[in-house]
Structure formats: C-alpha cells, structure tokens
Amino acid sequence: MRPAESSFPPLALSTCWCSHRHTDGYAMLREIADMGFSHAELSHGVQVTLVPGILRALEKGVIKISSTHNFCPLPTGFSRPAPNAYEPSVGDPTHHDQWVRQTRRSLDFAAQVGARVLVTHLGSVRFWWRNPVKKLLARADEYYSASDAPARFAGEADFAALREKVLRKVRERMPPYWNQVRASIGEIREYAVERGVTLGFENRERPDELPLDDQFGELLDGLARPNTAAYWHDTGHARLKEQLGILSHREHLEKNAGRLAGFHLHDTTADGRDHQPIGAGEIDFEMVSRFWKPHHKLVLELSPRVSVENVIKSKNKIEALMRG
C-alpha cells in the first residue's frame, strides 16, 4: 500500500518553467509560491544574477528548495540552460577540470540553499564521424510525423534492426567514456558528502547518453559508501526510450526502485514531445506513483510553454495520486 499523502515530501516545481522570464530570483520564487508550491527545484537555467533574490526569498520564508540541477547557477559565459556544457565522460583535462569545478560550485550552492539532492547528467558516448544515433532518431522523427499511430513503430522489423545495430555500436564505443565517468564521480563524491548533498544521477533520453539504462545498478551498487549517490528518474525520458523500444518504463522502475532519490515528473505525447502537462500525453502516472516513497523528492519539470492553468492542473493531479 502506498503511504498516505502526508508521508510524502511536498511537490516541487522546477524553475525550468519560468527562470528565463525573470531577472530577479525573488520574483521567480514568489511566482512559484503563489501557485501553491511550498518547494521548488532550482534548475540548470538559473543565472548568477538571480542568486541574490533567491537567497532573499529563502531568508524571508517564501519557499524552500528541495533539489538543484547541475549546473546551478549557470557557469560564467552561459546565458541559457547548459547542463551538458561540461561532461564527466570527457577526458580532455581542460574540459574535465571545468566539469569538476562547476560541479563543486553547484554542490556549494545546493548546500547553501538547503537542497538535499543535486540532479546530475553523466555525459555521453561521442562519435567524431557519423554518429549512428542521429540516424535512429531521424528515422523515429519520420514515424512521429506520420498520422497513423506515430508512436507505435518500435516493433517494426526495419526500425528494430536499426535500433539494435545502433545500440551495439554505442556499447562498442562506450568503455573509455564509461571509465571516465566513474573516475570523475570519484573526484567529486566526497565533496558532495561533506556538504550533505546526494548526487542524483538522471536517466537520459538519447541512446548515446550515459549511463545506459542497464548500468545504474552497476554504478550505484559499486560505490563504497551507500546513500552518497542515487538514481533520479525522469518520467519523460523513460517514456521516450520506451517509444523507441529500448526499455519498459515499469520494468526499469522495478529494477531501480531501491536506488531512487527522486523524480522529474512530466508527460510525453505520442509524437515524442516531453515536458508536457500531466495527463497531456501517454505516461501511466498511476503506475509511476506506485514507486513513490516518503523520502523521495517529487518535482514537476514542465516546459516554459505550459500555461499557469496547466501547471496548477498538473500539481493537482500528482497530489491526487499521492492521496491514492
């Protein structure tokens, strides 16, 4: 039986929905609080100019911060969301040093604002010539554009054959990037522990992004100290992979249930558009809600194009699922 609603932490709204519209962090968080949210996630589009207002809002008790998203605030020189500006999978010393430095800076800020989790991307497998994943995604786009059941193509023989060929190429090229990811995590994990912030490793939407979906167990179970890193589940990313025939959303959650720290909650339509309001797409959120636990962070991560009305409707739908 699912715990009572009161057992869950409050639902948060990610600032990815509104940070681009604000020059004052106080006004940004005030807008979220005025819609009935007691918590927010500071996402990867937060410019450093928003920080003074954010700190003032927290000091005045306008809202609380449940989680932040690497990199937050944005690195110097970036004015738009850039969570993959630096990747832990890249071995180039200059690039790697920037990833370590910016991640430590994000951990410092997470601790400063009282966030308990830093959501983190773990890079990608790189192809310097003709990335086969582009061909797979282009083929999927062709199906998405079709009018007849656009998201029902995963089992078709030609698409399935292409998918397996592409995934094989990704795995063949993966080892040095995956080894670099694990080494990079080793460099920042103790820093996160010292600041009391859990690293939340997020599932990604592209087949060439890391970890591959069956690697979270290997990565997290292999860490020497438990509870210093965890799995962060993005519902939209999982559904996109399901549409491609790469995984089963339910089975993926079952495999990683014991490693979960939190959820990004957003819907995905039949034609592959994610970050949509809850109920506007194909995701079975009743199924997803069966995996929620009292210690998890639950965050609505909605497109800036979603209306205020639909943000509130999404909030109400998730809270109704909490009540069971």
PDB file of C-alpha atoms in Angstrom:
ATOM      1  CA  MET A   1       0.000   0.000   0.000  1.00  0.00           C
ATOM      2  CA  ARG A   2       1.217   3.484  -0.867  1.00  0.00           C
ATOM      3  CA  PRO A   3       1.959   5.739   2.153  1.00  0.00           C
ATOM      4  CA  ALA A   4      -0.541   8.481   2.987  1.00  0.00           C
ATOM      5  CA  GLU A   5      -0.147  11.843   1.237  1.00  0.00           C
ATOM      6  CA  SER A   6       1.121  13.427   4.459  1.00  0.00           C
ATOM      7  CA  SER A   7       4.038  10.980   4.412  1.00  0.00           C
ATOM      8  CA  PHE A   8       5.376  12.401   1.151  1.00  0.00           C
ATOM      9  CA  PRO A   9       7.563  15.483   0.861  1.00  0.00           C
ATOM     10  CA  PRO A  10       5.744  18.420  -0.769  1.00  0.00           C
ATOM     11  CA  LEU A  11       5.625  18.505  -4.556  1.00  0.00           C
ATOM     12  CA  ALA A  12       8.121  20.987  -6.051  1.00  0.00           C
ATOM     13  CA  LEU A  13       8.093  22.901  -9.338  1.00  0.00           C
ATOM     14  CA  SER A  14      11.302  23.201 -11.326  1.00  0.00           C
ATOM     15  CA  THR A  15      12.385  26.719 -12.213  1.00  0.00           C
ATOM     16  CA  CYS A  16      12.984  25.494 -15.778  1.00  0.00           C
ATOM     17  CA  TRP A  17       9.359  26.538 -16.267  1.00  0.00           C
ATOM     18  CA  CYS A  18       9.975  30.223 -15.538  1.00  0.00           C
ATOM     19  CA  SER A  19      13.640  31.173 -14.935  1.00  0.00           C
ATOM     20  CA  HIS A  20      14.059  32.576 -18.455  1.00  0.00           C
ATOM     21  CA  ARG A  21      11.333  35.167 -17.760  1.00  0.00           C
ATOM     22  CA  HIS A  22      12.867  36.616 -14.620  1.00  0.00           C
ATOM     23  CA  THR A  23      15.676  38.991 -13.793  1.00  0.00           C
ATOM     24  CA  ASP A  24      15.004  38.784 -10.041  1.00  0.00           C
ATOM     25  CA  GLY A  25      15.251  35.487  -8.207  1.00  0.00           C
ATOM     26  CA  TYR A  26      12.847  36.655  -5.520  1.00  0.00           C
ATOM     27  CA  ALA A  27      10.113  37.331  -8.083  1.00  0.00           C
ATOM     28  CA  MET A  28      10.802  33.952  -9.724  1.00  0.00           C
ATOM     29  CA  LEU A  29      10.282  32.031  -6.494  1.00  0.00           C
ATOM     30  CA  ARG A  30       7.370  34.260  -5.484  1.00  0.00           C
ATOM     31  CA  GLU A  31       5.599  33.304  -8.717  1.00  0.00           C
ATOM     32  CA  ILE A  32       6.036  29.609  -7.921  1.00  0.00           C
ATOM     33  CA  ALA A  33       4.886  30.057  -4.320  1.00  0.00           C
ATOM     34  CA  ASP A  34       1.803  31.991  -5.437  1.00  0.00           C
ATOM     35  CA  MET A  35       0.656  28.921  -7.383  1.00  0.00           C
ATOM     36  CA  GLY A  36       0.565  26.919  -4.160  1.00  0.00           C
ATOM     37  CA  PHE A  37       4.006  25.313  -4.209  1.00  0.00           C
ATOM     38  CA  SER A  38       5.923  25.280  -0.938  1.00  0.00           C
ATOM     39  CA  HIS A  39       9.070  23.928  -2.633  1.00  0.00           C
ATOM     40  CA  ALA A  40      10.979  24.485  -5.864  1.00  0.00           C
ATOM     41  CA  GLU A  41      13.843  22.872  -7.722  1.00  0.00           C
ATOM     42  CA  LEU A  42      16.491  25.321  -8.904  1.00  0.00           C
ATOM     43  CA  SER A  43      17.196  24.071 -12.405  1.00  0.00           C
ATOM     44  CA  HIS A  44      20.119  24.462 -14.790  1.00  0.00           C
ATOM     45  CA  GLY A  45      18.872  27.731 -16.288  1.00  0.00           C
ATOM     46  CA  VAL A  46      19.445  29.827 -13.168  1.00  0.00           C
ATOM     47  CA  GLN A  47      21.764  32.712 -13.970  1.00  0.00           C
ATOM     48  CA  VAL A  48      24.034  34.016 -11.244  1.00  0.00           C
ATOM     49  CA  THR A  49      22.177  37.340 -11.326  1.00  0.00           C
ATOM     50  CA  LEU A  50      19.129  35.540  -9.882  1.00  0.00           C
ATOM     51  CA  VAL A  51      21.034  34.289  -6.830  1.00  0.00           C
ATOM     52  CA  PRO A  52      20.675  37.368  -4.549  1.00  0.00           C
ATOM     53  CA  GLY A  53      16.897  37.320  -4.987  1.00  0.00           C
ATOM     54  CA  ILE A  54      16.783  33.550  -4.442  1.00  0.00           C
ATOM     55  CA  LEU A  55      18.650  33.907  -1.149  1.00  0.00           C
ATOM     56  CA  ARG A  56      16.356  36.753  -0.073  1.00  0.00           C
ATOM     57  CA  ALA A  57      13.262  34.649  -0.830  1.00  0.00           C
ATOM     58  CA  LEU A  58      14.638  31.790   1.232  1.00  0.00           C
ATOM     59  CA  GLU A  59      15.550  34.109   4.099  1.00  0.00           C
ATOM     60  CA  LYS A  60      12.004  35.512   4.135  1.00  0.00           C
ATOM     61  CA  GLY A  61      10.466  32.039   4.048  1.00  0.00           C
ATOM     62  CA  VAL A  62       8.738  32.486   0.687  1.00  0.00           C
ATOM     63  CA  ILE A  63       9.600  28.923  -0.358  1.00  0.00           C
ATOM     64  CA  LYS A  64      12.011  26.057   0.267  1.00  0.00           C
ATOM     65  CA  ILE A  65      14.362  24.290  -2.138  1.00  0.00           C
ATOM     66  CA  SER A  66      14.021  20.537  -2.494  1.00  0.00           C
ATOM     67  CA  SER A  67      16.757  19.967  -5.088  1.00  0.00           C
ATOM     68  CA  THR A  68      19.013  21.693  -7.573  1.00  0.00           C
ATOM     69  CA  HIS A  69      20.194  20.659 -11.030  1.00  0.00           C
ATOM     70  CA  ASN A  70      23.815  20.717 -12.168  1.00  0.00           C
ATOM     71  CA  PHE A  71      24.994  23.257 -13.205  1.00  0.00           C
ATOM     72  CA  CYS A  72      23.333  25.742 -10.887  1.00  0.00           C
ATOM     73  CA  PRO A  73      23.921  28.607 -11.064  1.00  0.00           C
ATOM     74  CA  LEU A  74      24.971  28.715 -14.707  1.00  0.00           C
ATOM     75  CA  PRO A  75      28.720  28.819 -15.369  1.00  0.00           C
ATOM     76  CA  THR A  76      30.192  32.162 -16.364  1.00  0.00           C
ATOM     77  CA  GLY A  77      29.699  32.864 -20.054  1.00  0.00           C
ATOM     78  CA  PHE A  78      26.412  30.939 -20.369  1.00  0.00           C
ATOM     79  CA  SER A  79      23.072  32.719 -20.513  1.00  0.00           C
ATOM     80  CA  ARG A  80      20.863  29.739 -21.362  1.00  0.00           C
ATOM     81  CA  PRO A  81      20.408  26.283 -19.793  1.00  0.00           C
ATOM     82  CA  ALA A  82      23.603  24.264 -20.285  1.00  0.00           C
ATOM     83  CA  PRO A  83      23.520  21.052 -18.223  1.00  0.00           C
ATOM     84  CA  ASN A  84      25.854  19.359 -20.722  1.00  0.00           C
ATOM     85  CA  ALA A  85      28.284  22.234 -21.201  1.00  0.00           C
ATOM     86  CA  TYR A  86      30.894  20.087 -19.461  1.00  0.00           C
ATOM     87  CA  GLU A  87      30.602  16.311 -19.263  1.00  0.00           C
ATOM     88  CA  PRO A  88      32.194  13.868 -16.800  1.00  0.00           C
ATOM     89  CA  SER A  89      32.672  11.425 -19.681  1.00  0.00           C
ATOM     90  CA  VAL A  90      35.213  13.671 -21.428  1.00  0.00           C
ATOM     91  CA  GLY A  91      38.859  13.002 -20.668  1.00  0.00           C
ATOM     92  CA  ASP A  92      40.308  16.226 -22.062  1.00  0.00           C
ATOM     93  CA  PRO A  93      41.999  17.815 -18.997  1.00  0.00           C
ATOM     94  CA  THR A  94      40.667  21.334 -19.547  1.00  0.00           C
ATOM     95  CA  HIS A  95      37.115  20.148 -20.110  1.00  0.00           C
ATOM     96  CA  HIS A  96      37.319  17.734 -17.191  1.00  0.00           C
ATOM     97  CA  ASP A  97      38.677  20.361 -14.803  1.00  0.00           C
ATOM     98  CA  GLN A  98      35.758  22.612 -15.709  1.00  0.00           C
ATOM     99  CA  TRP A  99      33.264  19.822 -15.013  1.00  0.00           C
ATOM    100  CA  VAL A 100      34.814  19.178 -11.598  1.00  0.00           C
ATOM    101  CA  ARG A 101      34.988  22.887 -10.750  1.00  0.00           C
ATOM    102  CA  GLN A 102      31.455  23.683 -11.867  1.00  0.00           C
ATOM    103  CA  THR A 103      30.005  20.610 -10.153  1.00  0.00           C
ATOM    104  CA  ARG A 104      31.722  21.533  -6.892  1.00  0.00           C
ATOM    105  CA  ARG A 105      30.384  25.074  -7.279  1.00  0.00           C
ATOM    106  CA  SER A 106      26.890  23.612  -7.787  1.00  0.00           C
ATOM    107  CA  LEU A 107      27.291  21.444  -4.693  1.00  0.00           C
ATOM    108  CA  ASP A 108      28.304  24.505  -2.673  1.00  0.00           C
ATOM    109  CA  PHE A 109      25.189  26.330  -3.850  1.00  0.00           C
ATOM    110  CA  ALA A 110      22.939  23.320  -3.201  1.00  0.00           C
ATOM    111  CA  ALA A 111      24.165  23.194   0.381  1.00  0.00           C
ATOM    112  CA  GLN A 112      23.745  26.967   0.744  1.00  0.00           C
ATOM    113  CA  VAL A 113      20.065  26.848  -0.284  1.00  0.00           C
ATOM    114  CA  GLY A 114      19.281  23.714   1.733  1.00  0.00           C
ATOM    115  CA  ALA A 115      18.838  21.302  -1.180  1.00  0.00           C
ATOM    116  CA  ARG A 116      19.449  17.660  -0.356  1.00  0.00           C
ATOM    117  CA  VAL A 117      19.934  16.404  -3.936  1.00  0.00           C
ATOM    118  CA  LEU A 118      21.927  17.682  -6.926  1.00  0.00           C
ATOM    119  CA  VAL A 119      20.474  16.177 -10.125  1.00  0.00           C
ATOM    120  CA  THR A 120      23.397  15.363 -12.398  1.00  0.00           C
ATOM    121  CA  HIS A 121      23.912  14.317 -16.021  1.00  0.00           C
ATOM    122  CA  LEU A 122      26.747  11.881 -16.645  1.00  0.00           C
ATOM    123  CA  GLY A 123      27.819  12.675 -20.183  1.00  0.00           C
ATOM    124  CA  SER A 124      27.731  10.686 -23.382  1.00  0.00           C
ATOM    125  CA  VAL A 125      29.474   8.392 -25.817  1.00  0.00           C
ATOM    126  CA  ARG A 126      30.991  10.519 -28.570  1.00  0.00           C
ATOM    127  CA  PHE A 127      31.276   9.709 -32.255  1.00  0.00           C
ATOM    128  CA  TRP A 128      33.559  12.018 -34.135  1.00  0.00           C
ATOM    129  CA  TRP A 129      32.203  10.918 -37.530  1.00  0.00           C
ATOM    130  CA  ARG A 130      28.631   9.925 -38.401  1.00  0.00           C
ATOM    131  CA  ASN A 131      27.036   9.343 -35.020  1.00  0.00           C
ATOM    132  CA  PRO A 132      24.644   6.421 -35.714  1.00  0.00           C
ATOM    133  CA  VAL A 133      22.223   7.662 -33.062  1.00  0.00           C
ATOM    134  CA  LYS A 134      21.348  10.607 -35.308  1.00  0.00           C
ATOM    135  CA  LYS A 135      20.130   8.193 -37.985  1.00  0.00           C
ATOM    136  CA  LEU A 136      17.996   6.306 -35.464  1.00  0.00           C
ATOM    137  CA  LEU A 137      16.409   9.489 -34.123  1.00  0.00           C
ATOM    138  CA  ALA A 138      15.835  10.822 -37.639  1.00  0.00           C
ATOM    139  CA  ARG A 139      14.016   7.601 -38.509  1.00  0.00           C
ATOM    140  CA  ALA A 140      11.929   7.953 -35.348  1.00  0.00           C
ATOM    141  CA  ASP A 141      11.049  11.520 -36.339  1.00  0.00           C
ATOM    142  CA  GLU A 142       9.731  10.214 -39.640  1.00  0.00           C
ATOM    143  CA  TYR A 143       7.374   7.911 -37.746  1.00  0.00           C
ATOM    144  CA  TYR A 144       6.390  10.658 -35.308  1.00  0.00           C
ATOM    145  CA  SER A 145       5.373  12.798 -38.290  1.00  0.00           C
ATOM    146  CA  ALA A 146       3.063  10.095 -39.608  1.00  0.00           C
ATOM    147  CA  SER A 147      -0.621  10.489 -38.836  1.00  0.00           C
ATOM    148  CA  ASP A 148      -1.355   6.824 -38.151  1.00  0.00           C
ATOM    149  CA  ALA A 149      -0.341   5.882 -34.577  1.00  0.00           C
ATOM    150  CA  PRO A 150       3.020   7.697 -34.745  1.00  0.00           C
ATOM    151  CA  ALA A 151       4.460   6.171 -31.576  1.00  0.00           C
ATOM    152  CA  ARG A 152       3.739   2.541 -32.427  1.00  0.00           C
ATOM    153  CA  PHE A 153       6.793   1.882 -34.564  1.00  0.00           C
ATOM    154  CA  ALA A 154       9.234   0.316 -32.094  1.00  0.00           C
ATOM    155  CA  GLY A 155       8.329  -3.251 -33.028  1.00  0.00           C
ATOM    156  CA  GLU A 156       8.518  -2.813 -36.769  1.00  0.00           C
ATOM    157  CA  ALA A 157      11.227  -5.023 -38.215  1.00  0.00           C
ATOM    158  CA  ASP A 158      13.257  -2.388 -40.045  1.00  0.00           C
ATOM    159  CA  PHE A 159      13.252   0.032 -37.120  1.00  0.00           C
ATOM    160  CA  ALA A 160      14.070  -2.731 -34.624  1.00  0.00           C
ATOM    161  CA  ALA A 161      17.012  -3.884 -36.745  1.00  0.00           C
ATOM    162  CA  LEU A 162      18.365  -0.346 -36.999  1.00  0.00           C
ATOM    163  CA  ARG A 163      17.897   0.185 -33.251  1.00  0.00           C
ATOM    164  CA  GLU A 164      19.845  -2.944 -32.333  1.00  0.00           C
ATOM    165  CA  LYS A 165      22.642  -2.028 -34.748  1.00  0.00           C
ATOM    166  CA  VAL A 166      22.925   1.460 -33.279  1.00  0.00           C
ATOM    167  CA  LEU A 167      22.848   0.257 -29.671  1.00  0.00           C
ATOM    168  CA  ARG A 168      25.575  -2.266 -30.460  1.00  0.00           C
ATOM    169  CA  LYS A 169      27.777   0.492 -31.878  1.00  0.00           C
ATOM    170  CA  VAL A 170      27.205   2.647 -28.803  1.00  0.00           C
ATOM    171  CA  ARG A 171      28.219  -0.198 -26.490  1.00  0.00           C
ATOM    172  CA  GLU A 172      31.308  -0.970 -28.543  1.00  0.00           C
ATOM    173  CA  ARG A 173      32.493   2.623 -28.285  1.00  0.00           C
ATOM    174  CA  MET A 174      31.403   3.158 -24.672  1.00  0.00           C
ATOM    175  CA  PRO A 175      34.187   1.721 -22.408  1.00  0.00           C
ATOM    176  CA  PRO A 176      36.617   4.681 -22.267  1.00  0.00           C
ATOM    177  CA  TYR A 177      33.768   7.140 -21.718  1.00  0.00           C
ATOM    178  CA  TRP A 178      32.195   4.968 -19.025  1.00  0.00           C
ATOM    179  CA  ASN A 179      35.532   4.533 -17.261  1.00  0.00           C
ATOM    180  CA  GLN A 180      35.991   8.311 -17.333  1.00  0.00           C
ATOM    181  CA  VAL A 181      32.522   8.812 -15.822  1.00  0.00           C
ATOM    182  CA  ARG A 182      33.321   6.562 -12.889  1.00  0.00           C
ATOM    183  CA  ALA A 183      36.659   8.247 -12.325  1.00  0.00           C
ATOM    184  CA  SER A 184      35.001  11.674 -12.426  1.00  0.00           C
ATOM    185  CA  ILE A 185      32.387  10.633  -9.882  1.00  0.00           C
ATOM    186  CA  GLY A 186      35.216   9.507  -7.618  1.00  0.00           C
ATOM    187  CA  GLU A 187      36.646  13.020  -7.725  1.00  0.00           C
ATOM    188  CA  ILE A 188      33.524  14.797  -6.508  1.00  0.00           C
ATOM    189  CA  ARG A 189      31.675  12.250  -4.344  1.00  0.00           C
ATOM    190  CA  GLU A 190      33.476  13.038  -1.099  1.00  0.00           C
ATOM    191  CA  TYR A 191      32.962  16.739  -1.757  1.00  0.00           C
ATOM    192  CA  ALA A 192      29.216  16.045  -2.004  1.00  0.00           C
ATOM    193  CA  VAL A 193      29.297  14.002   1.213  1.00  0.00           C
ATOM    194  CA  GLU A 194      30.996  16.843   3.073  1.00  0.00           C
ATOM    195  CA  ARG A 195      28.211  19.201   2.011  1.00  0.00           C
ATOM    196  CA  GLY A 196      25.411  16.797   2.830  1.00  0.00           C
ATOM    197  CA  VAL A 197      24.150  16.663  -0.750  1.00  0.00           C
ATOM    198  CA  THR A 198      23.254  13.424  -2.547  1.00  0.00           C
ATOM    199  CA  LEU A 199      24.260  13.115  -6.193  1.00  0.00           C
ATOM    200  CA  GLY A 200      21.163  12.175  -8.192  1.00  0.00           C
ATOM    201  CA  PHE A 201      22.200  10.505 -11.453  1.00  0.00           C
ATOM    202  CA  GLU A 202      19.448  11.080 -14.013  1.00  0.00           C
ATOM    203  CA  ASN A 203      18.248   8.729 -16.741  1.00  0.00           C
ATOM    204  CA  ARG A 204      18.646  10.374 -20.113  1.00  0.00           C
ATOM    205  CA  GLU A 205      16.582  10.473 -23.312  1.00  0.00           C
ATOM    206  CA  ARG A 206      19.205   9.790 -26.026  1.00  0.00           C
ATOM    207  CA  PRO A 207      20.622   6.297 -26.624  1.00  0.00           C
ATOM    208  CA  ASP A 208      24.207   7.637 -26.598  1.00  0.00           C
ATOM    209  CA  GLU A 209      23.907   9.348 -23.193  1.00  0.00           C
ATOM    210  CA  LEU A 210      25.274   7.766 -20.036  1.00  0.00           C
ATOM    211  CA  PRO A 211      24.580   5.731 -18.053  1.00  0.00           C
ATOM    212  CA  LEU A 212      22.978   3.293 -20.439  1.00  0.00           C
ATOM    213  CA  ASP A 213      19.740   2.202 -18.835  1.00  0.00           C
ATOM    214  CA  ASP A 214      21.004  -1.135 -17.527  1.00  0.00           C
ATOM    215  CA  GLN A 215      24.085   0.435 -15.889  1.00  0.00           C
ATOM    216  CA  PHE A 216      22.587   2.259 -12.907  1.00  0.00           C
ATOM    217  CA  GLY A 217      22.826  -0.839 -10.738  1.00  0.00           C
ATOM    218  CA  GLU A 218      26.462  -1.432 -11.659  1.00  0.00           C
ATOM    219  CA  LEU A 219      27.314   2.207 -10.975  1.00  0.00           C
ATOM    220  CA  LEU A 220      25.433   2.803  -7.735  1.00  0.00           C
ATOM    221  CA  ASP A 221      25.849  -0.607  -6.138  1.00  0.00           C
ATOM    222  CA  GLY A 222      29.588  -0.359  -6.766  1.00  0.00           C
ATOM    223  CA  LEU A 223      30.051   2.791  -4.689  1.00  0.00           C
ATOM    224  CA  ALA A 224      31.927   2.187  -1.474  1.00  0.00           C
ATOM    225  CA  ARG A 225      29.668   4.387   0.660  1.00  0.00           C
ATOM    226  CA  PRO A 226      25.892   3.980   0.349  1.00  0.00           C
ATOM    227  CA  ASN A 227      23.460   6.912   0.210  1.00  0.00           C
ATOM    228  CA  THR A 228      26.044   9.325  -1.249  1.00  0.00           C
ATOM    229  CA  ALA A 229      24.605   8.922  -4.747  1.00  0.00           C
ATOM    230  CA  ALA A 230      21.277   7.670  -6.048  1.00  0.00           C
ATOM    231  CA  TYR A 231      19.116   7.225  -9.114  1.00  0.00           C
ATOM    232  CA  TRP A 232      16.983  10.149 -10.302  1.00  0.00           C
ATOM    233  CA  HIS A 233      14.087   9.093 -12.515  1.00  0.00           C
ATOM    234  CA  ASP A 234      12.799  11.330 -15.302  1.00  0.00           C
ATOM    235  CA  THR A 235       9.402  10.072 -16.463  1.00  0.00           C
ATOM    236  CA  GLY A 236       9.533  11.796 -19.856  1.00  0.00           C
ATOM    237  CA  HIS A 237      12.980  10.469 -20.702  1.00  0.00           C
ATOM    238  CA  ALA A 238      11.914   6.940 -19.798  1.00  0.00           C
ATOM    239  CA  ARG A 239       8.825   7.210 -21.989  1.00  0.00           C
ATOM    240  CA  LEU A 240      10.869   8.474 -24.946  1.00  0.00           C
ATOM    241  CA  LYS A 241      13.134   5.435 -24.603  1.00  0.00           C
ATOM    242  CA  GLU A 242      10.047   3.225 -24.334  1.00  0.00           C
ATOM    243  CA  GLN A 243       8.664   4.679 -27.556  1.00  0.00           C
ATOM    244  CA  LEU A 244      11.953   3.741 -29.248  1.00  0.00           C
ATOM    245  CA  GLY A 245      11.674   0.180 -27.917  1.00  0.00           C
ATOM    246  CA  ILE A 246      14.773   0.487 -25.737  1.00  0.00           C
ATOM    247  CA  LEU A 247      13.140  -0.207 -22.375  1.00  0.00           C
ATOM    248  CA  SER A 248       9.929  -0.873 -20.479  1.00  0.00           C
ATOM    249  CA  HIS A 249       9.126   2.050 -18.189  1.00  0.00           C
ATOM    250  CA  ARG A 250       7.645  -0.167 -15.493  1.00  0.00           C
ATOM    251  CA  GLU A 251      10.451  -2.733 -15.601  1.00  0.00           C
ATOM    252  CA  HIS A 252      13.088  -0.009 -15.469  1.00  0.00           C
ATOM    253  CA  LEU A 253      11.493   1.416 -12.324  1.00  0.00           C
ATOM    254  CA  GLU A 254      11.232  -2.043 -10.790  1.00  0.00           C
ATOM    255  CA  LYS A 255      14.934  -2.651 -11.341  1.00  0.00           C
ATOM    256  CA  ASN A 256      15.969   0.653  -9.775  1.00  0.00           C
ATOM    257  CA  ALA A 257      13.302   1.131  -7.094  1.00  0.00           C
ATOM    258  CA  GLY A 258      15.750   0.582  -4.246  1.00  0.00           C
ATOM    259  CA  ARG A 259      18.178   3.203  -5.579  1.00  0.00           C
ATOM    260  CA  LEU A 260      15.736   6.096  -6.127  1.00  0.00           C
ATOM    261  CA  ALA A 261      16.188   9.589  -4.695  1.00  0.00           C
ATOM    262  CA  GLY A 262      13.541  11.434  -6.674  1.00  0.00           C
ATOM    263  CA  PHE A 263      11.532  12.065  -9.825  1.00  0.00           C
ATOM    264  CA  HIS A 264      11.195  14.624 -12.559  1.00  0.00           C
ATOM    265  CA  LEU A 265       7.512  14.399 -13.453  1.00  0.00           C
ATOM    266  CA  HIS A 266       6.283  15.431 -16.900  1.00  0.00           C
ATOM    267  CA  ASP A 267       4.263  13.815 -19.648  1.00  0.00           C
ATOM    268  CA  THR A 268       5.262  12.732 -23.167  1.00  0.00           C
ATOM    269  CA  THR A 269       2.961  12.777 -26.177  1.00  0.00           C
ATOM    270  CA  ALA A 270       2.584  10.096 -28.845  1.00  0.00           C
ATOM    271  CA  ASP A 271       4.718  12.147 -31.228  1.00  0.00           C
ATOM    272  CA  GLY A 272       7.666  12.373 -28.817  1.00  0.00           C
ATOM    273  CA  ARG A 273       7.162  15.774 -27.121  1.00  0.00           C
ATOM    274  CA  ASP A 274       8.118  15.684 -23.456  1.00  0.00           C
ATOM    275  CA  HIS A 275       7.907  18.196 -20.574  1.00  0.00           C
ATOM    276  CA  GLN A 276       4.152  18.349 -21.187  1.00  0.00           C
ATOM    277  CA  PRO A 277       1.458  18.790 -18.506  1.00  0.00           C
ATOM    278  CA  ILE A 278       0.465  15.715 -16.537  1.00  0.00           C
ATOM    279  CA  GLY A 279      -2.311  13.945 -18.443  1.00  0.00           C
ATOM    280  CA  ALA A 280      -1.478  15.534 -21.792  1.00  0.00           C
ATOM    281  CA  GLY A 281       0.491  12.524 -23.001  1.00  0.00           C
ATOM    282  CA  GLU A 282       0.858   8.764 -22.743  1.00  0.00           C
ATOM    283  CA  ILE A 283       2.596   8.172 -19.411  1.00  0.00           C
ATOM    284  CA  ASP A 284       0.789   5.999 -16.857  1.00  0.00           C
ATOM    285  CA  PHE A 285       1.334   8.135 -13.761  1.00  0.00           C
ATOM    286  CA  GLU A 286      -0.755   5.827 -11.599  1.00  0.00           C
ATOM    287  CA  MET A 287       1.877   3.169 -12.347  1.00  0.00           C
ATOM    288  CA  VAL A 288       4.714   5.619 -11.654  1.00  0.00           C
ATOM    289  CA  SER A 289       3.135   6.675  -8.351  1.00  0.00           C
ATOM    290  CA  ARG A 290       3.405   3.107  -7.057  1.00  0.00           C
ATOM    291  CA  PHE A 291       7.153   3.643  -6.799  1.00  0.00           C
ATOM    292  CA  TRP A 292       6.997   6.862  -4.757  1.00  0.00           C
ATOM    293  CA  LYS A 293       8.339   6.665  -1.217  1.00  0.00           C
ATOM    294  CA  PRO A 294       8.216   9.184   1.640  1.00  0.00           C
ATOM    295  CA  HIS A 295      11.910  10.082   1.296  1.00  0.00           C
ATOM    296  CA  HIS A 296      11.749  10.791  -2.457  1.00  0.00           C
ATOM    297  CA  LYS A 297      11.807  14.265  -3.991  1.00  0.00           C
ATOM    298  CA  LEU A 298       8.950  14.820  -6.440  1.00  0.00           C
ATOM    299  CA  VAL A 299       9.460  17.638  -8.953  1.00  0.00           C
ATOM    300  CA  LEU A 300       7.245  18.853 -11.787  1.00  0.00           C
ATOM    301  CA  GLU A 301       9.587  19.665 -14.679  1.00  0.00           C
ATOM    302  CA  LEU A 302       7.435  21.427 -17.260  1.00  0.00           C
ATOM    303  CA  SER A 303       8.132  23.262 -20.486  1.00  0.00           C
ATOM    304  CA  PRO A 304       8.090  27.080 -20.333  1.00  0.00           C
ATOM    305  CA  ARG A 305       5.267  26.871 -22.885  1.00  0.00           C
ATOM    306  CA  VAL A 306       2.933  25.222 -20.343  1.00  0.00           C
ATOM    307  CA  SER A 307       0.291  27.660 -19.089  1.00  0.00           C
ATOM    308  CA  VAL A 308      -0.186  28.600 -15.441  1.00  0.00           C
ATOM    309  CA  GLU A 309      -3.545  26.815 -15.564  1.00  0.00           C
ATOM    310  CA  ASN A 310      -1.920  23.582 -16.718  1.00  0.00           C
ATOM    311  CA  VAL A 311       0.869  23.839 -14.150  1.00  0.00           C
ATOM    312  CA  ILE A 312      -1.783  24.002 -11.424  1.00  0.00           C
ATOM    313  CA  LYS A 313      -3.775  21.157 -13.008  1.00  0.00           C
ATOM    314  CA  SER A 314      -0.587  19.056 -13.118  1.00  0.00           C
ATOM    315  CA  LYS A 315       0.059  19.825  -9.454  1.00  0.00           C
ATOM    316  CA  ASN A 316      -3.466  18.772  -8.534  1.00  0.00           C
ATOM    317  CA  LYS A 317      -3.212  15.513 -10.496  1.00  0.00           C
ATOM    318  CA  ILE A 318       0.052  14.499  -8.824  1.00  0.00           C
ATOM    319  CA  GLU A 319      -1.260  15.386  -5.384  1.00  0.00           C
ATOM    320  CA  ALA A 320      -4.400  13.328  -6.080  1.00  0.00           C
ATOM    321  CA  LEU A 321      -2.165  10.352  -6.831  1.00  0.00           C
ATOM    322  CA  MET A 322      -0.373  10.934  -3.520  1.00  0.00           C
ATOM    323  CA  ARG A 323      -3.713  10.584  -1.760  1.00  0.00           C
ATOM    324  CA  GLY A 324      -4.156   7.248  -3.529  1.00  0.00           C
TER     325      GLY A 324
END
